[in-house]
PDB file of C-alpha atoms in Angstrom:
ATOM      1  CA  UNK A   1      -2.650   5.758  22.797  1.00 41.00           C
ATOM      2  CA  UNK A   2      -0.481   8.445  24.431  1.00 42.00           C
ATOM      3  CA  UNK A   3       2.813   6.689  25.103  1.00 43.00           C
ATOM      4  CA  UNK A   4       4.706   7.456  28.290  1.00 46.00           C
ATOM      5  CA  UNK A   5       6.860   4.333  28.174  1.00 49.00           C
ATOM      6  CA  UNK A   6       7.947   1.684  25.688  1.00 64.00           C
ATOM      7  CA  UNK A   7       5.136  -0.357  24.183  1.00 82.00           C
ATOM      8  CA  UNK A   8       5.078  -4.009  25.253  1.00 89.00           C
ATOM      9  CA  UNK A   9       3.106  -4.851  22.109  1.00 92.00           C
ATOM     10  CA  UNK A  10       5.448  -3.029  19.739  1.00 94.00           C
ATOM     11  CA  UNK A  11       8.417  -5.049  20.967  1.00 95.00           C
ATOM     12  CA  UNK A  12       6.427  -8.296  20.943  1.00 95.00           C
ATOM     13  CA  UNK A  13       5.379  -7.691  17.319  1.00 97.00           C
ATOM     14  CA  UNK A  14       9.048  -7.353  16.414  1.00 97.00           C
ATOM     15  CA  UNK A  15       9.776 -10.680  18.138  1.00 97.00           C
ATOM     16  CA  UNK A  16       7.054 -12.397  16.099  1.00 97.00           C
ATOM     17  CA  UNK A  17       8.347 -10.948  12.858  1.00 98.00           C
ATOM     18  CA  UNK A  18      11.900 -11.953  13.758  1.00 98.00           C
ATOM     19  CA  UNK A  19      10.803 -15.542  14.450  1.00 97.00           C
ATOM     20  CA  UNK A  20       9.049 -15.634  11.069  1.00 98.00           C
ATOM     21  CA  UNK A  21      11.566 -13.594   9.098  1.00 98.00           C
ATOM     22  CA  UNK A  22      11.891 -16.082   6.232  1.00 98.00           C
ATOM     23  CA  UNK A  23       8.143 -16.391   5.704  1.00 98.00           C
ATOM     24  CA  UNK A  24       7.669 -12.624   5.902  1.00 98.00           C
ATOM     25  CA  UNK A  25      10.797 -11.855   3.844  1.00 97.00           C
ATOM     26  CA  UNK A  26      11.779  -9.476   6.641  1.00 97.00           C
ATOM     27  CA  UNK A  27      15.469  -8.455   6.638  1.00 97.00           C
ATOM     28  CA  UNK A  28      15.275  -6.152   9.672  1.00 97.00           C
ATOM     29  CA  UNK A  29      13.344  -7.629  12.599  1.00 97.00           C
ATOM     30  CA  UNK A  30      16.010 -10.129  13.681  1.00 98.00           C
ATOM     31  CA  UNK A  31      18.596  -7.348  13.921  1.00 97.00           C
ATOM     32  CA  UNK A  32      16.158  -5.164  15.855  1.00 98.00           C
ATOM     33  CA  UNK A  33      15.010  -7.928  18.199  1.00 97.00           C
ATOM     34  CA  UNK A  34      18.602  -8.510  19.315  1.00 97.00           C
ATOM     35  CA  UNK A  35      18.503  -5.022  20.827  1.00 97.00           C
ATOM     36  CA  UNK A  36      15.180  -5.580  22.624  1.00 96.00           C
ATOM     37  CA  UNK A  37      15.921  -7.812  25.637  1.00 95.00           C
ATOM     38  CA  UNK A  38      12.245  -7.964  26.665  1.00 93.00           C
ATOM     39  CA  UNK A  39      10.794  -8.659  23.217  1.00 95.00           C
ATOM     40  CA  UNK A  40      10.510 -12.448  23.463  1.00 95.00           C
ATOM     41  CA  UNK A  41       9.198 -12.259  27.037  1.00 94.00           C
ATOM     42  CA  UNK A  42       6.604  -9.700  25.975  1.00 92.00           C
ATOM     43  CA  UNK A  43       5.565 -11.951  23.100  1.00 94.00           C
ATOM     44  CA  UNK A  44       5.112 -14.861  25.518  1.00 94.00           C
ATOM     45  CA  UNK A  45       2.955 -12.676  27.783  1.00 90.00           C
ATOM     46  CA  UNK A  46       0.687 -11.673  24.893  1.00 91.00           C
ATOM     47  CA  UNK A  47       0.485 -15.220  23.533  1.00 91.00           C
ATOM     48  CA  UNK A  48      -0.556 -16.471  26.973  1.00 88.00           C
ATOM     49  CA  UNK A  49      -3.183 -13.761  27.203  1.00 81.00           C
ATOM     50  CA  UNK A  50      -4.550 -14.649  23.745  1.00 83.00           C
ATOM     51  CA  UNK A  51      -4.239 -18.439  24.024  1.00 80.00           C
ATOM     52  CA  UNK A  52      -1.376 -18.413  21.523  1.00 76.00           C
ATOM     53  CA  UNK A  53      -3.148 -16.412  18.834  1.00 91.00           C
ATOM     54  CA  UNK A  54      -1.251 -13.121  19.170  1.00 94.00           C
ATOM     55  CA  UNK A  55       1.659 -14.417  17.074  1.00 96.00           C
ATOM     56  CA  UNK A  56      -0.661 -15.963  14.493  1.00 97.00           C
ATOM     57  CA  UNK A  57      -2.512 -12.674  14.107  1.00 97.00           C
ATOM     58  CA  UNK A  58       0.709 -10.678  13.649  1.00 97.00           C
ATOM     59  CA  UNK A  59       2.000 -13.070  10.970  1.00 98.00           C
ATOM     60  CA  UNK A  60      -1.341 -12.995   9.169  1.00 98.00           C
ATOM     61  CA  UNK A  61      -1.636  -9.247   9.030  1.00 98.00           C
ATOM     62  CA  UNK A  62       2.053  -8.884   8.111  1.00 98.00           C
ATOM     63  CA  UNK A  63       1.543 -11.141   5.091  1.00 98.00           C
ATOM     64  CA  UNK A  64      -1.593  -9.272   4.057  1.00 98.00           C
ATOM     65  CA  UNK A  65      -0.144  -5.765   4.317  1.00 98.00           C
ATOM     66  CA  UNK A  66       3.062  -6.823   2.578  1.00 98.00           C
ATOM     67  CA  UNK A  67       1.055  -8.111  -0.383  1.00 98.00           C
ATOM     68  CA  UNK A  68      -1.039  -4.938  -0.337  1.00 98.00           C
ATOM     69  CA  UNK A  69       2.078  -2.768  -0.523  1.00 98.00           C
ATOM     70  CA  UNK A  70       3.470  -4.757  -3.440  1.00 98.00           C
ATOM     71  CA  UNK A  71       0.158  -4.402  -5.272  1.00 98.00           C
ATOM     72  CA  UNK A  72      -0.203  -0.678  -4.578  1.00 98.00           C
ATOM     73  CA  UNK A  73       3.328   0.072  -5.756  1.00 97.00           C
ATOM     74  CA  UNK A  74       2.127  -0.634  -9.298  1.00 96.00           C
ATOM     75  CA  UNK A  75       0.033   2.518  -9.156  1.00 94.00           C
ATOM     76  CA  UNK A  76       1.275   4.742  -6.316  1.00 98.00           C
ATOM     77  CA  UNK A  77       4.421   6.811  -5.764  1.00 97.00           C
ATOM     78  CA  UNK A  78       4.004   7.758  -2.094  1.00 98.00           C
ATOM     79  CA  UNK A  79       3.576   5.748   1.113  1.00 98.00           C
ATOM     80  CA  UNK A  80       2.522   6.824   4.595  1.00 98.00           C
ATOM     81  CA  UNK A  81       2.686   4.315   7.461  1.00 98.00           C
ATOM     82  CA  UNK A  82       0.789   5.413  10.568  1.00 98.00           C
ATOM     83  CA  UNK A  83       1.746   4.150  14.060  1.00 97.00           C
ATOM     84  CA  UNK A  84       4.736   2.624  12.287  1.00 97.00           C
ATOM     85  CA  UNK A  85       6.835   1.415  15.215  1.00 95.00           C
ATOM     86  CA  UNK A  86       9.673  -0.738  13.848  1.00 97.00           C
ATOM     87  CA  UNK A  87       8.001  -1.207  10.445  1.00 97.00           C
ATOM     88  CA  UNK A  88      10.562  -0.588   7.691  1.00 97.00           C
ATOM     89  CA  UNK A  89       9.013  -3.166   5.358  1.00 96.00           C
ATOM     90  CA  UNK A  90       8.662  -0.786   2.416  1.00 96.00           C
ATOM     91  CA  UNK A  91      12.405  -0.125   2.276  1.00 96.00           C
ATOM     92  CA  UNK A  92      13.002  -3.832   1.603  1.00 95.00           C
ATOM     93  CA  UNK A  93      10.501  -4.018  -1.254  1.00 97.00           C
ATOM     94  CA  UNK A  94      12.049  -3.338  -4.666  1.00 96.00           C
ATOM     95  CA  UNK A  95       8.620  -2.182  -5.834  1.00 97.00           C
ATOM     96  CA  UNK A  96       8.925   0.860  -3.519  1.00 97.00           C
ATOM     97  CA  UNK A  97      12.561   1.641  -4.260  1.00 95.00           C
ATOM     98  CA  UNK A  98      13.093   5.344  -4.881  1.00 93.00           C
ATOM     99  CA  UNK A  99       9.546   6.299  -3.889  1.00 97.00           C
ATOM    100  CA  UNK A 100       8.515   8.681  -1.122  1.00 97.00           C
ATOM    101  CA  UNK A 101       8.051   6.917   2.260  1.00 98.00           C
ATOM    102  CA  UNK A 102       6.944   8.728   5.423  1.00 98.00           C
ATOM    103  CA  UNK A 103       6.869   6.915   8.773  1.00 98.00           C
ATOM    104  CA  UNK A 104       4.491   8.453  11.332  1.00 98.00           C
ATOM    105  CA  UNK A 105       4.452   7.549  15.010  1.00 97.00           C
ATOM    106  CA  UNK A 106       4.103   9.052  18.463  1.00 95.00           C
ATOM    107  CA  UNK A 107       7.235  11.173  19.097  1.00 95.00           C
ATOM    108  CA  UNK A 108       8.333   9.047  22.080  1.00 94.00           C
ATOM    109  CA  UNK A 109       7.902   5.779  20.217  1.00 94.00           C
ATOM    110  CA  UNK A 110       9.571   7.125  17.108  1.00 96.00           C
ATOM    111  CA  UNK A 111      12.614   8.429  18.992  1.00 95.00           C
ATOM    112  CA  UNK A 112      13.045   5.024  20.644  1.00 95.00           C
ATOM    113  CA  UNK A 113      12.707   3.153  17.330  1.00 96.00           C
ATOM    114  CA  UNK A 114      15.151   5.437  15.548  1.00 97.00           C
ATOM    115  CA  UNK A 115      17.748   4.907  18.268  1.00 96.00           C
ATOM    116  CA  UNK A 116      17.365   1.138  17.782  1.00 97.00           C
ATOM    117  CA  UNK A 117      17.716   1.497  13.994  1.00 98.00           C
ATOM    118  CA  UNK A 118      20.965   3.379  14.579  1.00 98.00           C
ATOM    119  CA  UNK A 119      22.302   0.744  16.987  1.00 97.00           C
ATOM    120  CA  UNK A 120      21.340  -2.020  14.534  1.00 97.00           C
ATOM    121  CA  UNK A 121      23.122  -0.133  11.729  1.00 97.00           C
ATOM    122  CA  UNK A 122      20.004  -0.178   9.553  1.00 97.00           C
ATOM    123  CA  UNK A 123      20.064   2.374   6.749  1.00 96.00           C
ATOM    124  CA  UNK A 124      16.929   4.527   7.042  1.00 97.00           C
ATOM    125  CA  UNK A 125      18.150   7.370   4.846  1.00 95.00           C
ATOM    126  CA  UNK A 126      15.259   6.788   2.427  1.00 94.00           C
ATOM    127  CA  UNK A 127      12.651   7.247   5.183  1.00 97.00           C
ATOM    128  CA  UNK A 128      11.159  10.556   6.295  1.00 98.00           C
ATOM    129  CA  UNK A 129      10.160  10.374   9.968  1.00 98.00           C
ATOM    130  CA  UNK A 130       7.271  12.451  11.279  1.00 98.00           C
ATOM    131  CA  UNK A 131       6.756  12.373  15.040  1.00 97.00           C
ATOM    132  CA  UNK A 132       3.072  12.953  15.678  1.00 97.00           C
ATOM    133  CA  UNK A 133       0.479  11.935  18.279  1.00 97.00           C
ATOM    134  CA  UNK A 134      -2.565  10.937  16.226  1.00 98.00           C
ATOM    135  CA  UNK A 135      -4.829  12.133  19.042  1.00 97.00           C
ATOM    136  CA  UNK A 136      -3.905  15.670  18.026  1.00 97.00           C
ATOM    137  CA  UNK A 137      -5.955  17.601  15.414  1.00 98.00           C
ATOM    138  CA  UNK A 138      -5.501  15.858  12.044  1.00 97.00           C
ATOM    139  CA  UNK A 139      -5.045  19.169  10.206  1.00 98.00           C
ATOM    140  CA  UNK A 140      -1.713  19.374  12.063  1.00 98.00           C
ATOM    141  CA  UNK A 141      -0.803  15.950  10.677  1.00 98.00           C
ATOM    142  CA  UNK A 142      -1.616  17.121   7.162  1.00 98.00           C
ATOM    143  CA  UNK A 143       0.611  20.178   7.679  1.00 98.00           C
ATOM    144  CA  UNK A 144       3.468  17.957   8.909  1.00 98.00           C
ATOM    145  CA  UNK A 145       3.102  15.645   5.914  1.00 98.00           C
ATOM    146  CA  UNK A 146       3.174  18.607   3.534  1.00 98.00           C
ATOM    147  CA  UNK A 147       6.214  20.080   5.309  1.00 97.00           C
ATOM    148  CA  UNK A 148       8.003  16.752   4.779  1.00 97.00           C
ATOM    149  CA  UNK A 149       7.482  16.745   1.038  1.00 96.00           C
ATOM    150  CA  UNK A 150       4.220  14.832   0.673  1.00 97.00           C
ATOM    151  CA  UNK A 151       2.436  15.866  -2.540  1.00 98.00           C
ATOM    152  CA  UNK A 152      -1.315  15.615  -1.993  1.00 98.00           C
ATOM    153  CA  UNK A 153      -1.871  15.348  -5.752  1.00 97.00           C
ATOM    154  CA  UNK A 154       0.322  12.257  -6.176  1.00 97.00           C
ATOM    155  CA  UNK A 155      -1.158   8.727  -5.890  1.00 98.00           C
ATOM    156  CA  UNK A 156      -0.561   7.609  -2.296  1.00 98.00           C
ATOM    157  CA  UNK A 157      -0.941   4.508  -0.131  1.00 98.00           C
ATOM    158  CA  UNK A 158      -1.681   4.858   3.591  1.00 98.00           C
ATOM    159  CA  UNK A 159      -1.234   1.886   5.954  1.00 98.00           C
ATOM    160  CA  UNK A 160      -2.413   1.815   9.577  1.00 98.00           C
ATOM    161  CA  UNK A 161      -1.568  -1.699  10.739  1.00 98.00           C
ATOM    162  CA  UNK A 162      -2.348  -3.178  14.136  1.00 97.00           C
ATOM    163  CA  UNK A 163      -3.047   0.141  15.835  1.00 97.00           C
ATOM    164  CA  UNK A 164      -6.557   1.529  15.271  1.00 98.00           C
ATOM    165  CA  UNK A 165      -7.663  -0.456  18.351  1.00 97.00           C
ATOM    166  CA  UNK A 166      -5.641   1.879  20.590  1.00 97.00           C
ATOM    167  CA  UNK A 167      -7.447   5.031  19.470  1.00 98.00           C
ATOM    168  CA  UNK A 168     -10.997   6.150  20.155  1.00 98.00           C
ATOM    169  CA  UNK A 169     -13.328   5.499  17.239  1.00 98.00           C
ATOM    170  CA  UNK A 170     -13.867   9.181  16.520  1.00 98.00           C
ATOM    171  CA  UNK A 171     -10.122   9.811  16.410  1.00 98.00           C
ATOM    172  CA  UNK A 172      -9.794   7.153  13.698  1.00 98.00           C
ATOM    173  CA  UNK A 173     -12.682   8.710  11.784  1.00 98.00           C
ATOM    174  CA  UNK A 174     -11.102  12.175  12.032  1.00 98.00           C
ATOM    175  CA  UNK A 175      -7.789  10.888  10.668  1.00 98.00           C
ATOM    176  CA  UNK A 176      -9.511   9.153   7.760  1.00 98.00           C
ATOM    177  CA  UNK A 177     -11.642  12.216   7.070  1.00 98.00           C
ATOM    178  CA  UNK A 178      -8.543  14.408   6.874  1.00 98.00           C
ATOM    179  CA  UNK A 179      -6.942  12.119   4.294  1.00 98.00           C
ATOM    180  CA  UNK A 180     -10.126  12.063   2.205  1.00 98.00           C
ATOM    181  CA  UNK A 181     -10.361  15.861   2.332  1.00 97.00           C
ATOM    182  CA  UNK A 182      -6.754  16.463   1.268  1.00 97.00           C
ATOM    183  CA  UNK A 183      -5.517  13.692  -1.030  1.00 97.00           C
ATOM    184  CA  UNK A 184      -6.695  13.393  -4.608  1.00 96.00           C
ATOM    185  CA  UNK A 185      -5.896   9.726  -5.239  1.00 97.00           C
ATOM    186  CA  UNK A 186      -5.078   7.285  -2.474  1.00 96.00           C
ATOM    187  CA  UNK A 187      -5.796   3.932  -0.846  1.00 98.00           C
ATOM    188  CA  UNK A 188      -6.187   3.626   2.921  1.00 98.00           C
ATOM    189  CA  UNK A 189      -5.461   0.209   4.479  1.00 98.00           C
ATOM    190  CA  UNK A 190      -6.146  -0.701   8.123  1.00 98.00           C
ATOM    191  CA  UNK A 191      -7.333  -3.524  10.349  1.00 98.00           C
ATOM    192  CA  UNK A 192     -10.305  -2.766  12.619  1.00 98.00           C
ATOM    193  CA  UNK A 193     -12.171  -4.495  15.435  1.00 98.00           C
ATOM    194  CA  UNK A 194     -15.845  -5.401  15.076  1.00 98.00           C
ATOM    195  CA  UNK A 195     -17.674  -4.067  18.155  1.00 98.00           C
ATOM    196  CA  UNK A 196     -20.408  -6.711  17.854  1.00 97.00           C
ATOM    197  CA  UNK A 197     -17.853  -9.424  18.639  1.00 96.00           C
ATOM    198  CA  UNK A 198     -16.806  -7.672  21.828  1.00 96.00           C
ATOM    199  CA  UNK A 199     -19.830  -5.926  23.358  1.00 97.00           C
ATOM    200  CA  UNK A 200     -23.561  -6.269  23.849  1.00 95.00           C
ATOM    201  CA  UNK A 201     -24.585  -2.776  24.813  1.00 92.00           C
ATOM    202  CA  UNK A 202     -21.824  -1.597  27.115  1.00 90.00           C
ATOM    203  CA  UNK A 203     -20.909  -5.055  28.475  1.00 95.00           C
ATOM    204  CA  UNK A 204     -18.461  -7.649  27.082  1.00 95.00           C
ATOM    205  CA  UNK A 205     -20.217 -10.404  25.137  1.00 95.00           C
ATOM    206  CA  UNK A 206     -18.692 -13.188  27.257  1.00 93.00           C
ATOM    207  CA  UNK A 207     -16.237 -13.941  30.048  1.00 93.00           C
ATOM    208  CA  UNK A 208     -13.408 -14.653  27.604  1.00 87.00           C
ATOM    209  CA  UNK A 209     -13.688 -11.231  26.007  1.00 91.00           C
ATOM    210  CA  UNK A 210     -13.967  -9.603  29.425  1.00 93.00           C
ATOM    211  CA  UNK A 211     -10.753 -11.311  30.558  1.00 89.00           C
ATOM    212  CA  UNK A 212      -8.881 -10.362  27.394  1.00 88.00           C
ATOM    213  CA  UNK A 213      -9.902  -6.713  27.663  1.00 92.00           C
ATOM    214  CA  UNK A 214      -8.982  -6.672  31.354  1.00 92.00           C
ATOM    215  CA  UNK A 215      -5.579  -8.166  30.499  1.00 89.00           C
ATOM    216  CA  UNK A 216      -4.894  -5.447  27.929  1.00 90.00           C
ATOM    217  CA  UNK A 217      -5.971  -2.807  30.455  1.00 92.00           C
ATOM    218  CA  UNK A 218      -3.612  -4.318  33.013  1.00 90.00           C
ATOM    219  CA  UNK A 219      -0.558  -4.107  30.740  1.00 88.00           C
ATOM    220  CA  UNK A 220      -1.382  -0.474  29.978  1.00 90.00           C
ATOM    221  CA  UNK A 221      -2.381  -0.949  26.345  1.00 93.00           C
ATOM    222  CA  UNK A 222      -6.190  -1.130  26.361  1.00 95.00           C
ATOM    223  CA  UNK A 223      -8.254  -1.558  23.229  1.00 96.00           C
ATOM    224  CA  UNK A 224     -10.643   1.377  22.923  1.00 97.00           C
ATOM    225  CA  UNK A 225     -11.370   1.563  19.175  1.00 98.00           C
ATOM    226  CA  UNK A 226     -14.274  -0.636  18.080  1.00 98.00           C
ATOM    227  CA  UNK A 227     -16.416  -0.256  14.961  1.00 98.00           C
ATOM    228  CA  UNK A 228     -19.768  -1.278  13.619  1.00 98.00           C
ATOM    229  CA  UNK A 229     -18.917  -2.418  10.097  1.00 98.00           C
ATOM    230  CA  UNK A 230     -22.005  -0.964   8.447  1.00 98.00           C
ATOM    231  CA  UNK A 231     -21.540   2.358  10.220  1.00 98.00           C
ATOM    232  CA  UNK A 232     -17.887   2.342   9.158  1.00 98.00           C
ATOM    233  CA  UNK A 233     -18.822   1.770   5.536  1.00 98.00           C
ATOM    234  CA  UNK A 234     -21.467   4.534   5.674  1.00 98.00           C
ATOM    235  CA  UNK A 235     -19.212   7.072   7.403  1.00 98.00           C
ATOM    236  CA  UNK A 236     -16.398   6.559   4.915  1.00 98.00           C
ATOM    237  CA  UNK A 237     -18.764   6.958   1.977  1.00 98.00           C
ATOM    238  CA  UNK A 238     -19.979  10.227   3.523  1.00 98.00           C
ATOM    239  CA  UNK A 239     -16.362  11.410   3.790  1.00 98.00           C
ATOM    240  CA  UNK A 240     -15.914  10.919   0.060  1.00 97.00           C
ATOM    241  CA  UNK A 241     -14.315   7.500  -0.163  1.00 98.00           C
ATOM    242  CA  UNK A 242     -15.370   6.036  -3.490  1.00 95.00           C
ATOM    243  CA  UNK A 243     -14.885   2.361  -2.640  1.00 96.00           C
ATOM    244  CA  UNK A 244     -14.857   0.631   0.740  1.00 98.00           C
ATOM    245  CA  UNK A 245     -13.842  -3.023   1.076  1.00 98.00           C
ATOM    246  CA  UNK A 246     -14.016  -4.943   4.372  1.00 98.00           C
ATOM    247  CA  UNK A 247     -12.413  -8.399   4.410  1.00 98.00           C
ATOM    248  CA  UNK A 248     -13.137 -10.706   7.395  1.00 98.00           C
ATOM    249  CA  UNK A 249      -9.955 -11.921   9.049  1.00 98.00           C
ATOM    250  CA  UNK A 250     -11.092 -15.529   8.671  1.00 98.00           C
ATOM    251  CA  UNK A 251     -11.051 -15.146   4.880  1.00 98.00           C
ATOM    252  CA  UNK A 252      -7.408 -14.098   5.000  1.00 98.00           C
ATOM    253  CA  UNK A 253      -6.583 -16.825   7.516  1.00 98.00           C
ATOM    254  CA  UNK A 254      -7.987 -19.372   5.086  1.00 98.00           C
ATOM    255  CA  UNK A 255      -6.063 -17.801   2.187  1.00 98.00           C
ATOM    256  CA  UNK A 256      -2.671 -17.671   3.918  1.00 98.00           C
ATOM    257  CA  UNK A 257      -2.839 -20.611   6.340  1.00 97.00           C
ATOM    258  CA  UNK A 258      -5.471 -22.909   4.829  1.00 98.00           C
ATOM    259  CA  UNK A 259      -7.465 -23.117   8.074  1.00 97.00           C
ATOM    260  CA  UNK A 260      -9.303 -20.887  10.524  1.00 96.00           C
ATOM    261  CA  UNK A 261      -8.234 -20.958  14.163  1.00 95.00           C
ATOM    262  CA  UNK A 262      -8.949 -17.390  15.269  1.00 94.00           C
ATOM    263  CA  UNK A 263     -12.401 -16.180  16.272  1.00 91.00           C
ATOM    264  CA  UNK A 264     -14.731 -15.290  13.420  1.00 94.00           C
ATOM    265  CA  UNK A 265     -16.263 -11.866  12.744  1.00 96.00           C
ATOM    266  CA  UNK A 266     -13.739 -10.328  15.133  1.00 96.00           C
ATOM    267  CA  UNK A 267     -11.382  -8.324  12.931  1.00 98.00           C
ATOM    268  CA  UNK A 268     -11.819  -6.848   9.450  1.00 98.00           C
ATOM    269  CA  UNK A 269      -9.234  -5.605   6.993  1.00 98.00           C
ATOM    270  CA  UNK A 270     -10.212  -2.310   5.420  1.00 98.00           C
ATOM    271  CA  UNK A 271      -9.279  -0.930   2.044  1.00 98.00           C
ATOM    272  CA  UNK A 272     -10.888   2.420   1.245  1.00 98.00           C
ATOM    273  CA  UNK A 273      -9.994   4.443  -1.846  1.00 98.00           C
ATOM    274  CA  UNK A 274     -10.421   7.935  -3.210  1.00 97.00           C
ATOM    275  CA  UNK A 275     -10.070   8.554  -6.937  1.00 94.00           C
ATOM    276  CA  UNK A 276     -10.493  12.134  -8.136  1.00 89.00           C
ATOM    277  CA  UNK A 277      -9.711  13.531 -11.561  1.00 69.00           C
TER     278      UNK A 277
END
């Protein structure tokens, strides 16, 4: 997604996290949301468009990725968050204290977020910011990470939360291929959309999906990244990922909320790892 204006979704996500700050143990989003006058309105727009499930999805994935970060901190010393937006979660986790954290986002989005952090008087001195459009060649991303002190030989966690949908499938594959080719030991976490739940051939599977996709197109933030889960698993293995785990969203919904309300077989949570001697 090549940003030319503020992201409606990015602000809405902040509003959801602010409303659920206690559950998410989030010390920042309420301060940030106060500086985003459209955040709550944007959240209402997206909840209407998703029949109220936008907020539920954001809370779910926030809980999952927070737990993943806590778990990975036992083994890893470096963290890269792609399409980070307002995500400063790692700086609030004692498990990541003193470790190397790089926040990557589109230069426009990142400049906007950093100005908000300054206005909110949030200390981001422990964060390295890399402004980068992920549609650009991934070897340039690797060079930027290296220039900002990332050691490709150190155990590293990469998180790409709530954003692969906005990039063409091959762009996502190229980014993941570049990490596999350069890092010696790392875990790559992301959430991805299952194409079979959205399309039959080149047409939406039903009227509901068609309306949702049209709504996202209308607000200027279309979903364009869809994956076949078996192809995804195969492609990552070919890139050199040693283990690929795909967790259905409904499994996590059951784990965190005790019931399933969102559509099944729609979204998967990916953990792919590389372990080299």
